[in-house]
Amino acid sequence: MGFAPGLVAALILLLGDGPPATRGAEVVLRGKVVTLAAAIKELGVDVKPDPDTTRGEAVLLGEDRAITPLFRDDASRALFLDERLRDRRVELRGRRFSGVPYLQVSSFRVENEGSWQTPEYFCSVCAITERYPKICPCCQGPMELRWRSEHR
Ligand SMILES: [Zn+2]
């Protein structure tokens, strides 16, 4: 059960004279995560930035067709590293700061097999779960993408 679009719009409107810029405002944004290069191409923006800067940058291409860049950190890193999470419907929860175009992602869900699910990376040997793809910190083996239906 997601947020109603009206509530999302109200949250975004609150940014204008809402909380201090340092704290940010909670938002829920939907769309799909693509590389900046793909977003520019899809929108037909007439710019030619250096490809090596746009290929690796993940952005949200919103349902309103707006590009929102993402701070890359533990919470969002999977969207930068794992192509399987990109170019499909996604719901990002996070914070926006006045005057800052980047979204700080706190959690996200991806539409998978008809429902919103959270991706995670699992080592079946050690039963360890991580938020983004990496070598298992315990056995140094590979970790596999799996989907969790419940929101943590
Ligand atoms: Zn392991």
Short mmCIF file of C-alpha atoms and ligand atoms in Angstrom, two decimals, residues 123-128 136-143, ligand 1:
data_model
loop_
_atom_site.label_atom_id
_atom_site.label_comp_id
_atom_site.label_asym_id
_atom_site.label_seq_id
_atom_site.Cartn_x
_atom_site.Cartn_y
_atom_site.Cartn_z
CA CYS A 123 24.83 -15.40 0.91
CA SER A 124 23.23 -18.81 1.33
CA VAL A 125 26.40 -20.21 2.93
CA CYS A 126 26.55 -17.66 5.75
CA ALA A 127 22.89 -16.54 5.74
CA ILE A 128 24.04 -12.93 5.53
CA CYS A 136 30.17 -11.79 1.08
CA PRO A 137 31.99 -10.17 4.03
CA CYS A 138 32.11 -13.56 5.78
CA CYS A 139 33.13 -16.21 3.22
CA GLN A 140 34.17 -13.90 0.35
CA GLY A 141 31.77 -15.79 -1.91
CA PRO A 142 29.19 -14.34 -4.29
CA MET A 143 25.90 -12.93 -3.00
ZN ZN B 1 29.15 -15.96 2.85
#
